Amino acid sequence: MDYISTRGIAPSLDFEGVTLAGLARDGGLYLPRVWPRFTADEIAAMRGLPYPALAARVMQPFVGDSLTPERLQALCEQAYGRFAHAAVTPLIQLDERHWLLELFHGPTLAFKDVALQLLGLLFEEFLGRVQGHLTIVGATSGDTGSAAIGAVAGRDGVEIFMIHPAGRVSEVQRRQMTSVRAPNVHNIAIDGSFDDAQAMVKRMFGDQEMTDRFRISAVNSINWARLMAQVVYYFAAALQLGAPDRRVAFSVPTGNFGDVFAGYVAAQMGLPVERLIVATNVNDILHRAVAEGDYSAGTVTATAAPSMDIQVSSNFERLLFDAGGRDGAALAEQMRGFESTGAMRLTEAQRSAIATLFGSARAEPADMTAAMRWAREAAGQAIDPHTAIGLHAARAADIAPHVPVVTLATAHPAKFPDAVERAIGVRPPLPTRIGDLFAREEHYVELPGDYAAVSAWIAERATPSA
Ligand SMILES: *Cc1c(COP(=O)(O)O)cnc(C)c1O
């Protein structure tokens, strides 16, 4: 499979190339040149496959010659063998039409594990071939950091330096990062905010002294391989509910637009998706974009669902490109306008293409609480704040009554025990497999919020690229 940039200028790459590259050199994001498509018979033949075999089947067209089918399946078995549920992403029924797709049975209790566990193995595989070494540098406000560390810990050819703002991530989140003991994992707490940490990482990518010595990479959700791995669970859920003979709708708690874009990819591949509902909290730029064609960033409001507190969603560019007829030059122009003014209108072509598949909703804090209570009362389920926003949107959506609606459960409720307890009066316990989190020793260094100090600390410890 050949991958092209949304901005039309960067050279095309194969799957191995896009996995290691992340962002395209022209500032765009990579997408397959064409969407591979399964026939209804091919989809029907996937019924009943164990998750790793299904994953290999769905991803093989994207991987192309970069991995043999046997090798791809072996990597999927390794990645998903670390999940605590035999189904990997089990589907739970809430009432006659509403379902939860639990994506939080991985090592760090959030859906990001589904993609990152595989990405860590893909890095190891591809770097082993070229005898290369990758230095991942990231900033985190919580979830991404722990999932990325969980993916890279102990892998060959790759190391990770994760920067978090001291005292500003929850204790569970901090411990999930700092209690990992592996020589290739380095946690840095800086005196400053998440934005300060993020700014340092950006600066490091442009710091020639660093980039000459180290092959520095990122693990955020612009990486194509992450999106690809997320396509699989849309197939897993729809197959269980009767696909390809029955249409299924999905409601997705959305931040950076990666997870819901994977649903769009599943639909392009032939999965009968009735509707994709983009669920947002009060940080509702994506709801406004889908409903009104107005993509304009406001200021970020902190909420009980922090992974959705986002105003600029990087992966939305992929949808704008595909829905707008794949004109890289026109999209580059549109994105330049957005980058200089913080606002843009979607074109009529983009709006009408998006409206055929997408719906959206914005949840107020009271809607989130009501959804948490409903899941508790209707089905005895404790759900986390992000999932609750998705469930609110699912229940508010106007969808034909015979179509099942699957809400993606993106985090384990025990990751957000205070918010859950406030809503339903019950404090969800940490699963026993990570129950000793509070007893484990932590490893991290505290540094001033100063670029020179942080980059020097990293330069002393990182492995040169060649
Ligand atoms: C990252 C995250 C999201 C948002 O997912 P995107 O792919 O960025 O849209 C939603 N919920 C949880 C719990 C997350 O960690």
GROMACS .gro file of C-alpha atoms and ligand atoms in nm:
model
  481
    1MET     CA    1   0.000   0.000   0.000
    2ASP     CA    2   0.114   0.347  -0.096
    3TYR     CA    3   0.049   0.647   0.136
    4ILE     CA    4   0.006   1.010   0.030
    5SER     CA    5   0.006   1.336   0.226
    6THR     CA    6  -0.311   1.543   0.273
    7ARG     CA    7  -0.115   1.848   0.159
    8GLY     CA    8  -0.007   1.691  -0.166
    9ILE     CA    9   0.368   1.762  -0.168
   10ALA     CA   10   0.554   1.515   0.057
   11PRO     CA   11   0.675   1.200  -0.122
   12SER     CA   12   0.454   0.892  -0.096
   13LEU     CA   13   0.570   0.620   0.143
   14ASP     CA   14   0.500   0.254   0.208
   15PHE     CA   15   0.355   0.126   0.537
   16GLU     CA   16   0.694   0.088   0.704
   17GLY     CA   17   0.777   0.445   0.603
   18VAL     CA   18   0.458   0.603   0.738
   19THR     CA   19   0.484   0.410   1.064
   20LEU     CA   20   0.828   0.556   1.137
   21ALA     CA   21   0.759   0.903   0.989
   22GLY     CA   22   0.447   1.021   1.176
   23LEU     CA   23   0.381   1.366   1.029
   24ALA     CA   24   0.447   1.425   0.657
   25ARG     CA   25   0.726   1.670   0.568
   26ASP     CA   26   0.483   1.914   0.405
   27GLY     CA   27   0.296   1.944   0.738
   28GLY     CA   28   0.018   1.711   0.619
   29LEU     CA   29  -0.098   1.371   0.740
   30TYR     CA   30  -0.058   1.044   0.555
   31LEU     CA   31  -0.351   0.844   0.414
   32PRO     CA   32  -0.367   0.535   0.192
   33ARG     CA   33  -0.377   0.633  -0.177
   34VAL     CA   34  -0.698   0.428  -0.212
   35TRP     CA   35  -0.930   0.269   0.044
   36PRO     CA   36  -0.908  -0.108   0.033
   37ARG     CA   37  -1.258  -0.257   0.015
   38PHE     CA   38  -1.397  -0.589   0.138
   39THR     CA   39  -1.699  -0.755  -0.025
   40ALA     CA   40  -1.995  -0.857   0.191
   41ASP     CA   41  -1.882  -1.221   0.157
   42GLU     CA   42  -1.533  -1.133   0.276
   43ILE     CA   43  -1.679  -0.952   0.578
   44ALA     CA   44  -1.915  -1.242   0.654
   45ALA     CA   45  -1.614  -1.476   0.651
   46MET     CA   46  -1.460  -1.277   0.939
   47ARG     CA   47  -1.739  -1.380   1.180
   48GLY     CA   48  -1.615  -1.569   1.481
   49LEU     CA   49  -1.245  -1.500   1.427
   50PRO     CA   50  -1.049  -1.443   1.748
   51TYR     CA   51  -0.954  -1.074   1.784
   52PRO     CA   52  -0.586  -1.109   1.679
   53ALA     CA   53  -0.682  -1.301   1.364
   54LEU     CA   54  -0.953  -1.047   1.282
   55ALA     CA   55  -0.702  -0.766   1.338
   56ALA     CA   56  -0.454  -0.923   1.095
   57ARG     CA   57  -0.729  -0.975   0.834
   58VAL     CA   58  -0.856  -0.614   0.855
   59MET     CA   59  -0.509  -0.454   0.862
   60GLN     CA   60  -0.332  -0.665   0.597
   61PRO     CA   61  -0.440  -0.448   0.300
   62PHE     CA   62  -0.288  -0.142   0.472
   63VAL     CA   63   0.033  -0.321   0.566
   64GLY     CA   64   0.092  -0.455   0.214
   65ASP     CA   65   0.437  -0.600   0.163
   66SER     CA   66   0.584  -0.447   0.478
   67LEU     CA   67   0.492  -0.760   0.681
   68THR     CA   68   0.389  -1.111   0.578
   69PRO     CA   69   0.037  -1.213   0.690
   70GLU     CA   70   0.194  -1.464   0.934
   71ARG     CA   71   0.422  -1.203   1.087
   72LEU     CA   72   0.137  -0.950   1.116
   73GLN     CA   73  -0.079  -1.204   1.293
   74ALA     CA   74   0.205  -1.298   1.530
   75LEU     CA   75   0.248  -0.930   1.626
   76CYS     CA   76  -0.128  -0.897   1.683
   77GLU     CA   77  -0.126  -1.204   1.905
   78GLN     CA   78   0.159  -1.057   2.108
   79ALA     CA   79  -0.001  -0.711   2.136
   80TYR     CA   80  -0.351  -0.830   2.225
   81GLY     CA   81  -0.230  -1.114   2.447
   82ARG     CA   82  -0.153  -0.842   2.702
   83PHE     CA   83  -0.522  -0.750   2.733
   84ALA     CA   84  -0.712  -0.865   3.039
   85HIS     CA   85  -1.022  -0.985   2.850
   86ALA     CA   86  -1.033  -1.283   2.612
   87ALA     CA   87  -1.248  -1.084   2.367
   88VAL     CA   88  -0.992  -0.795   2.387
   89THR     CA   89  -1.274  -0.541   2.319
   90PRO     CA   90  -1.591  -0.699   2.466
   91LEU     CA   91  -1.936  -0.572   2.373
   92ILE     CA   92  -2.179  -0.517   2.663
   93GLN     CA   93  -2.554  -0.477   2.619
   94LEU     CA   94  -2.719  -0.187   2.803
   95ASP     CA   95  -3.079  -0.217   2.678
   96GLU     CA   96  -3.259  -0.333   2.361
   97ARG     CA   97  -3.063  -0.104   2.134
   98HIS     CA   98  -2.769   0.045   2.323
   99TRP     CA   99  -2.435  -0.130   2.359
  100LEU     CA  100  -2.096  -0.045   2.510
  101LEU     CA  101  -1.776  -0.147   2.335
  102GLU     CA  102  -1.522  -0.174   2.618
  103LEU     CA  103  -1.184  -0.062   2.487
  104PHE     CA  104  -1.012  -0.030   2.825
  105HIS     CA  105  -0.887  -0.380   2.903
  106GLY     CA  106  -0.527  -0.298   2.808
  107PRO     CA  107  -0.240  -0.234   3.050
  108THR     CA  108  -0.319   0.135   3.117
  109LEU     CA  109  -0.701   0.121   3.118
  110ALA     CA  110  -0.768   0.350   2.820
  111PHE     CA  111  -0.850   0.276   2.455
  112LYS     CA  112  -0.514   0.417   2.346
  113ASP     CA  113  -0.356   0.085   2.447
  114VAL     CA  114  -0.533  -0.092   2.158
  115ALA     CA  115  -0.327   0.101   1.904
  116LEU     CA  116  -0.012   0.173   2.104
  117GLN     CA  117   0.053  -0.185   2.213
  118LEU     CA  118   0.075  -0.276   1.846
  119LEU     CA  119   0.267   0.038   1.750
  120GLY     CA  120   0.543  -0.045   2.002
  121LEU     CA  121   0.588  -0.383   1.832
  122LEU     CA  122   0.584  -0.229   1.483
  123PHE     CA  123   0.858   0.016   1.586
  124GLU     CA  124   1.069  -0.270   1.719
  125GLU     CA  125   1.012  -0.475   1.402
  126PHE     CA  126   1.094  -0.200   1.152
  127LEU     CA  127   1.386  -0.052   1.348
  128GLY     CA  128   1.538  -0.399   1.381
  129ARG     CA  129   1.552  -0.424   1.001
  130VAL     CA  130   1.746  -0.103   0.955
  131GLN     CA  131   1.951  -0.137   1.275
  132GLY     CA  132   1.815   0.205   1.367
  133HIS     CA  133   1.733   0.365   1.698
  134LEU     CA  134   1.432   0.585   1.771
  135THR     CA  135   1.404   0.837   2.054
  136ILE     CA  136   1.044   0.918   2.134
  137VAL     CA  137   0.987   1.247   2.311
  138GLY     CA  138   0.641   1.337   2.430
  139ALA     CA  139   0.447   1.570   2.656
  140THR     CA  140   0.143   1.439   2.836
  141SER     CA  141  -0.138   1.558   3.055
  142GLY     CA  142  -0.209   1.197   3.152
  143ASP     CA  143  -0.348   0.918   2.933
  144THR     CA  144  -0.124   0.930   2.627
  145GLY     CA  145   0.191   0.923   2.838
  146SER     CA  146   0.108   0.605   3.023
  147ALA     CA  147  -0.018   0.422   2.711
  148ALA     CA  148   0.293   0.523   2.515
  149ILE     CA  149   0.526   0.414   2.796
  150GLY     CA  150   0.336   0.086   2.826
  151ALA     CA  151   0.388   0.029   2.455
  152VAL     CA  152   0.761   0.103   2.441
  153ALA     CA  153   0.889  -0.033   2.777
  154GLY     CA  154   1.145  -0.305   2.721
  155ARG     CA  155   1.128  -0.290   2.338
  156ASP     CA  156   1.451  -0.297   2.138
  157GLY     CA  157   1.567  -0.005   1.924
  158VAL     CA  158   1.340   0.252   2.086
  159GLU     CA  159   1.339   0.462   2.402
  160ILE     CA  160   1.095   0.713   2.544
  161PHE     CA  161   1.130   1.041   2.731
  162MET     CA  162   0.790   1.151   2.862
  163ILE     CA  163   0.749   1.497   3.011
  164HIS     CA  164   0.458   1.576   3.242
  165PRO     CA  165   0.374   1.888   3.441
  166ALA     CA  166   0.467   1.821   3.806
  167GLY     CA  167   0.164   1.805   4.034
  168ARG     CA  168  -0.084   1.852   3.748
  169VAL     CA  169  -0.163   1.495   3.647
  170SER     CA  170  -0.375   1.268   3.866
  171GLU     CA  171  -0.198   1.029   4.102
  172VAL     CA  172  -0.323   0.724   3.911
  173GLN     CA  173  -0.197   0.872   3.585
  174ARG     CA  174   0.142   0.967   3.733
  175ARG     CA  175   0.193   0.627   3.892
  176GLN     CA  176   0.098   0.450   3.569
  177MET     CA  177   0.388   0.631   3.403
  178THR     CA  178   0.646   0.638   3.680
  179SER     CA  179   0.605   0.286   3.818
  180VAL     CA  180   0.718   0.129   3.490
  181ARG     CA  181   1.069   0.001   3.547
  182ALA     CA  182   1.256  -0.038   3.218
  183PRO     CA  183   1.594   0.100   3.111
  184ASN     CA  184   1.443   0.261   2.800
  185VAL     CA  185   1.174   0.458   2.988
  186HIS     CA  186   1.249   0.805   3.128
  187ASN     CA  187   0.991   1.018   3.309
  188ILE     CA  188   1.051   1.388   3.354
  189ALA     CA  189   0.831   1.605   3.575
  190ILE     CA  190   0.879   1.971   3.494
  191ASP     CA  191   0.796   2.271   3.699
  192GLY     CA  192   0.532   2.418   3.466
  193SER     CA  193   0.207   2.349   3.282
  194PHE     CA  194   0.115   2.097   3.014
  195ASP     CA  195   0.146   2.373   2.755
  196ASP     CA  196   0.504   2.439   2.874
  197ALA     CA  197   0.583   2.069   2.837
  198GLN     CA  198   0.426   2.063   2.491
  199ALA     CA  199   0.621   2.372   2.385
  200MET     CA  200   0.947   2.206   2.491
  201VAL     CA  201   0.875   1.901   2.280
  202LYS     CA  202   0.792   2.116   1.976
  203ARG     CA  203   1.114   2.309   2.026
  204MET     CA  204   1.314   1.986   2.047
  205PHE     CA  205   1.181   1.872   1.708
  206GLY     CA  206   1.320   2.193   1.560
  207ASP     CA  207   1.649   2.186   1.755
  208GLN     CA  208   1.912   2.086   1.502
  209GLU     CA  209   2.169   1.992   1.765
  210MET     CA  210   1.924   1.733   1.895
  211THR     CA  211   1.785   1.613   1.563
  212ASP     CA  212   2.137   1.568   1.417
  213ARG     CA  213   2.233   1.331   1.697
  214PHE     CA  214   1.905   1.152   1.766
  215ARG     CA  215   1.624   1.021   1.550
  216ILE     CA  216   1.346   1.194   1.742
  217SER     CA  217   0.988   1.082   1.691
  218ALA     CA  218   0.643   1.128   1.842
  219VAL     CA  219   0.361   0.890   1.926
  220ASN     CA  220   0.058   1.114   1.901
  221SER     CA  221  -0.252   1.009   1.715
  222ILE     CA  222  -0.145   1.154   1.379
  223ASN     CA  223   0.048   0.828   1.324
  224TRP     CA  224  -0.137   0.628   1.058
  225ALA     CA  225  -0.060   0.293   1.221
  226ARG     CA  226  -0.250   0.400   1.532
  227LEU     CA  227  -0.564   0.481   1.334
  228MET     CA  228  -0.535   0.157   1.140
  229ALA     CA  229  -0.529  -0.052   1.458
  230GLN     CA  230  -0.847   0.123   1.575
  231VAL     CA  231  -1.041   0.025   1.262
  232VAL     CA  232  -1.040  -0.335   1.384
  233TYR     CA  233  -1.278  -0.295   1.678
  234TYR     CA  234  -1.546  -0.136   1.460
  235PHE     CA  235  -1.542  -0.459   1.260
  236ALA     CA  236  -1.537  -0.670   1.578
  237ALA     CA  237  -1.847  -0.496   1.718
  238ALA     CA  238  -2.045  -0.480   1.394
  239LEU     CA  239  -1.979  -0.848   1.316
  240GLN     CA  240  -2.117  -0.947   1.654
  241LEU     CA  241  -2.431  -0.741   1.590
  242GLY     CA  242  -2.504  -0.896   1.250
  243ALA     CA  243  -2.283  -0.722   0.991
  244PRO     CA  244  -2.261  -0.738   0.696
  245ASP     CA  245  -2.638  -0.813   0.692
  246ARG     CA  246  -2.728  -0.546   0.945
  247ARG     CA  247  -2.625  -0.181   0.975
  248VAL     CA  248  -2.476  -0.053   1.301
  249ALA     CA  249  -2.430   0.302   1.440
  250PHE     CA  250  -2.143   0.415   1.662
  251SER     CA  251  -2.112   0.701   1.911
  252VAL     CA  252  -1.754   0.809   1.979
  253PRO     CA  253  -1.623   1.033   2.260
  254THR     CA  254  -1.400   1.257   2.053
  255GLY     CA  255  -1.093   1.472   2.112
  256ASN     CA  256  -0.829   1.458   1.841
  257PHE     CA  257  -1.068   1.287   1.595
  258GLY     CA  258  -0.852   0.974   1.570
  259ASP     CA  259  -1.094   0.718   1.709
  260VAL     CA  260  -1.397   0.835   1.510
  261PHE     CA  261  -1.190   0.867   1.193
  262ALA     CA  262  -1.106   0.498   1.230
  263GLY     CA  263  -1.484   0.435   1.212
  264TYR     CA  264  -1.495   0.635   0.889
  265VAL     CA  265  -1.216   0.416   0.750
  266ALA     CA  266  -1.413   0.103   0.845
  267ALA     CA  267  -1.711   0.239   0.649
  268GLN     CA  268  -1.490   0.311   0.344
  269MET     CA  269  -1.372  -0.051   0.362
  270GLY     CA  270  -1.728  -0.176   0.322
  271LEU     CA  271  -1.849  -0.217   0.682
  272PRO     CA  272  -2.221  -0.121   0.689
  273VAL     CA  273  -2.198   0.177   0.926
  274GLU     CA  274  -2.533   0.355   0.959
  275ARG     CA  275  -2.395   0.663   1.137
  276LEU     CA  276  -2.091   0.789   1.327
  277ILE     CA  277  -2.182   1.025   1.609
  278VAL     CA  278  -1.909   1.269   1.710
  279ALA     CA  279  -1.963   1.326   2.083
  280THR     CA  280  -1.798   1.630   2.242
  281ASN     CA  281  -1.812   1.805   2.578
  282VAL     CA  282  -1.838   2.186   2.601
  283ASN     CA  283  -1.515   2.206   2.397
  284ASP     CA  284  -1.734   2.160   2.094
  285ILE     CA  285  -1.540   2.272   1.786
  286LEU     CA  286  -1.606   1.935   1.617
  287HIS     CA  287  -1.978   1.943   1.695
  288ARG     CA  288  -1.999   2.290   1.537
  289ALA     CA  289  -1.795   2.174   1.238
  290VAL     CA  290  -2.015   1.870   1.171
  291ALA     CA  291  -2.347   2.040   1.245
  292GLU     CA  292  -2.284   2.386   1.096
  293GLY     CA  293  -1.964   2.372   0.893
  294ASP     CA  294  -1.802   2.616   1.137
  295TYR     CA  295  -1.450   2.505   1.240
  296SER     CA  296  -1.330   2.778   1.473
  297ALA     CA  297  -1.121   2.728   1.784
  298GLY     CA  298  -1.227   2.885   2.112
  299THR     CA  299  -1.045   2.866   2.444
  300VAL     CA  300  -1.018   2.527   2.614
  301THR     CA  301  -1.238   2.473   2.920
  302ALA     CA  302  -1.116   2.211   3.170
  303THR     CA  303  -1.380   1.940   3.228
  304ALA     CA  304  -1.422   1.603   3.400
  305ALA     CA  305  -1.334   1.441   3.065
  306PRO     CA  306  -0.982   1.583   3.017
  307SER     CA  307  -0.889   1.373   2.713
  308MET     CA  308  -1.161   1.557   2.520
  309ASP     CA  309  -1.055   1.906   2.631
  310ILE     CA  310  -0.919   1.996   2.292
  311GLN     CA  311  -0.988   2.277   2.047
  312VAL     CA  312  -0.782   2.178   1.744
  313SER     CA  313  -0.826   1.817   1.632
  314SER     CA  314  -0.532   1.715   1.415
  315ASN     CA  315  -0.701   1.418   1.249
  316PHE     CA  316  -0.996   1.623   1.124
  317GLU     CA  317  -0.765   1.726   0.839
  318ARG     CA  318  -0.780   1.370   0.709
  319LEU     CA  319  -1.158   1.382   0.682
  320LEU     CA  320  -1.155   1.728   0.521
  321PHE     CA  321  -0.910   1.597   0.260
  322ASP     CA  322  -1.107   1.284   0.178
  323ALA     CA  323  -1.452   1.448   0.192
  324GLY     CA  324  -1.331   1.742  -0.018
  325GLY     CA  325  -1.224   1.526  -0.312
  326ARG     CA  326  -0.857   1.473  -0.212
  327ASP     CA  327  -0.725   1.799  -0.349
  328GLY     CA  328  -0.396   1.848  -0.158
  329ALA     CA  329  -0.329   2.201  -0.285
  330ALA     CA  330  -0.679   2.324  -0.194
  331LEU     CA  331  -0.660   2.162   0.148
  332ALA     CA  332  -0.314   2.310   0.218
  333GLU     CA  333  -0.462   2.653   0.138
  334GLN     CA  334  -0.763   2.592   0.365
  335MET     CA  335  -0.539   2.475   0.652
  336ARG     CA  336  -0.306   2.776   0.611
  337GLY     CA  337  -0.612   2.997   0.649
  338PHE     CA  338  -0.712   2.814   0.966
  339GLU     CA  339  -0.359   2.829   1.107
  340SER     CA  340  -0.341   3.207   1.060
  341THR     CA  341  -0.695   3.300   1.179
  342GLY     CA  342  -0.800   3.010   1.404
  343ALA     CA  343  -1.120   2.968   1.203
  344MET     CA  344  -1.248   2.831   0.874
  345ARG     CA  345  -1.569   2.734   0.696
  346LEU     CA  346  -1.605   2.390   0.549
  347THR     CA  347  -1.677   2.389   0.174
  348GLU     CA  348  -2.020   2.275   0.053
  349ALA     CA  349  -1.861   1.959  -0.086
  350GLN     CA  350  -1.702   1.879   0.250
  351ARG     CA  351  -2.023   1.951   0.438
  352SER     CA  352  -2.247   1.736   0.224
  353ALA     CA  353  -2.001   1.444   0.214
  354ILE     CA  354  -1.963   1.457   0.593
  355ALA     CA  355  -2.340   1.480   0.649
  356THR     CA  356  -2.401   1.149   0.471
  357LEU     CA  357  -2.229   0.955   0.749
  358PHE     CA  358  -2.166   1.177   1.052
  359GLY     CA  359  -2.385   1.320   1.323
  360SER     CA  360  -2.273   1.505   1.635
  361ALA     CA  361  -2.376   1.617   1.982
  362ARG     CA  362  -2.237   1.830   2.261
  363ALA     CA  363  -2.284   1.717   2.621
  364GLU     CA  364  -2.314   1.963   2.909
  365PRO     CA  365  -2.180   1.850   3.248
  366ALA     CA  366  -2.537   1.764   3.359
  367ASP     CA  367  -2.587   1.544   3.049
  368MET     CA  368  -2.272   1.354   3.136
  369THR     CA  369  -2.389   1.293   3.493
  370ALA     CA  370  -2.734   1.184   3.371
  371ALA     CA  371  -2.577   0.933   3.131
  372MET     CA  372  -2.361   0.788   3.409
  373ARG     CA  373  -2.671   0.744   3.626
  374TRP     CA  374  -2.871   0.589   3.341
  375ALA     CA  375  -2.599   0.329   3.268
  376ARG     CA  376  -2.594   0.245   3.637
  377GLU     CA  377  -2.972   0.216   3.668
  378ALA     CA  378  -3.047   0.051   3.333
  379ALA     CA  379  -2.762  -0.198   3.326
  380GLY     CA  380  -2.565  -0.182   3.652
  381GLN     CA  381  -2.264  -0.037   3.467
  382ALA     CA  382  -2.025   0.224   3.608
  383ILE     CA  383  -1.891   0.427   3.314
  384ASP     CA  384  -1.621   0.693   3.299
  385PRO     CA  385  -1.689   1.060   3.209
  386HIS     CA  386  -1.565   1.025   2.847
  387THR     CA  387  -1.783   0.721   2.785
  388ALA     CA  388  -2.078   0.903   2.944
  389ILE     CA  389  -2.048   1.184   2.691
  390GLY     CA  390  -2.058   0.925   2.414
  391LEU     CA  391  -2.359   0.753   2.568
  392HIS     CA  392  -2.544   1.082   2.605
  393ALA     CA  393  -2.489   1.151   2.234
  394ALA     CA  394  -2.596   0.795   2.143
  395ARG     CA  395  -2.923   0.829   2.330
  396ALA     CA  396  -2.994   1.175   2.187
  397ALA     CA  397  -2.926   1.071   1.826
  398ASP     CA  398  -3.202   1.038   1.571
  399ILE     CA  399  -3.139   0.688   1.437
  400ALA     CA  400  -3.388   0.432   1.303
  401PRO     CA  401  -3.509   0.217   1.596
  402HIS     CA  402  -3.398  -0.118   1.452
  403VAL     CA  403  -3.033  -0.003   1.423
  404PRO     CA  404  -2.813  -0.100   1.719
  405VAL     CA  405  -2.609   0.189   1.860
  406VAL     CA  406  -2.263   0.113   2.002
  407THR     CA  407  -2.099   0.364   2.234
  408LEU     CA  408  -1.721   0.335   2.252
  409ALA     CA  409  -1.615   0.305   2.618
  410THR     CA  410  -1.278   0.476   2.598
  411ALA     CA  411  -1.156   0.462   2.960
  412HIS     CA  412  -1.204   0.238   3.262
  413PRO     CA  413  -1.418   0.411   3.528
  414ALA     CA  414  -1.143   0.356   3.789
  415LYS     CA  415  -0.926   0.602   3.599
  416PHE     CA  416  -1.164   0.880   3.705
  417PRO     CA  417  -1.289   0.760   4.045
  418ASP     CA  418  -1.381   1.102   4.185
  419ALA     CA  419  -1.605   1.201   3.894
  420VAL     CA  420  -1.772   0.860   3.891
  421GLU     CA  421  -1.834   0.869   4.265
  422ARG     CA  422  -1.982   1.218   4.243
  423ALA     CA  423  -2.228   1.101   3.977
  424ILE     CA  424  -2.339   0.759   4.100
  425GLY     CA  425  -2.225   0.744   4.464
  426VAL     CA  426  -2.001   0.444   4.406
  427ARG     CA  427  -1.622   0.454   4.386
  428PRO     CA  428  -1.503   0.212   4.115
  429PRO     CA  429  -1.210  -0.001   4.234
  430LEU     CA  430  -0.895  -0.042   4.026
  431PRO     CA  431  -0.894  -0.381   3.851
  432THR     CA  432  -0.696  -0.634   4.052
  433ARG     CA  433  -0.432  -0.664   3.781
  434ILE     CA  434  -0.310  -0.314   3.858
  435GLY     CA  435  -0.431  -0.306   4.214
  436ASP     CA  436  -0.079  -0.275   4.353
  437LEU     CA  437  -0.020   0.050   4.163
  438PHE     CA  438  -0.006   0.247   4.486
  439ALA     CA  439   0.256   0.017   4.635
  440ARG     CA  440   0.496   0.027   4.339
  441GLU     CA  441   0.812   0.230   4.347
  442GLU     CA  442   0.811   0.541   4.128
  443HIS     CA  443   1.097   0.657   3.905
  444TYR     CA  444   1.112   1.011   3.773
  445VAL     CA  445   1.332   1.317   3.774
  446GLU     CA  446   1.212   1.666   3.857
  447LEU     CA  447   1.357   1.938   3.639
  448PRO     CA  448   1.296   2.312   3.609
  449GLY     CA  449   1.056   2.423   3.336
  450ASP     CA  450   1.350   2.530   3.128
  451TYR     CA  451   1.427   2.400   2.778
  452ALA     CA  452   1.805   2.404   2.818
  453ALA     CA  453   1.791   2.194   3.135
  454VAL     CA  454   1.548   1.940   2.991
  455SER     CA  455   1.719   1.901   2.654
  456ALA     CA  456   2.060   1.863   2.822
  457TRP     CA  457   1.921   1.593   3.052
  458ILE     CA  458   1.778   1.403   2.756
  459ALA     CA  459   2.092   1.447   2.542
  460GLU     CA  460   2.303   1.290   2.817
  461ARG     CA  461   2.090   0.977   2.827
  462ALA     CA  462   1.949   0.926   2.476
  463THR     CA  463   2.100   0.678   2.230
  464PRO     CA  464   2.245   0.835   1.913
  465SER     CA  465   2.068   0.729   1.594
  466ALA     CA  466   2.360   0.564   1.417
  467LIG     C1  467  -0.773   1.011   2.387
  467LIG     C2  468  -0.908   0.987   2.446
  467LIG     C3  469  -1.027   1.027   2.381
  467LIG     C4  470  -1.026   1.102   2.249
  467LIG     O1  471  -0.989   1.022   2.142
  467LIG     P1  472  -0.946   1.087   2.003
  467LIG     O2  473  -0.898   0.974   1.920
  467LIG     O3  474  -0.836   1.184   2.036
  467LIG     O4  475  -1.065   1.155   1.946
  467LIG     C5  476  -1.148   0.996   2.441
  467LIG     N1  477  -1.153   0.933   2.560
  467LIG     C6  478  -1.042   0.894   2.626
  467LIG     C7  479  -1.056   0.827   2.757
  467LIG     C8  480  -0.915   0.919   2.572
  467LIG     O5  481  -0.805   0.881   2.640
   0.00000   0.00000   0.00000
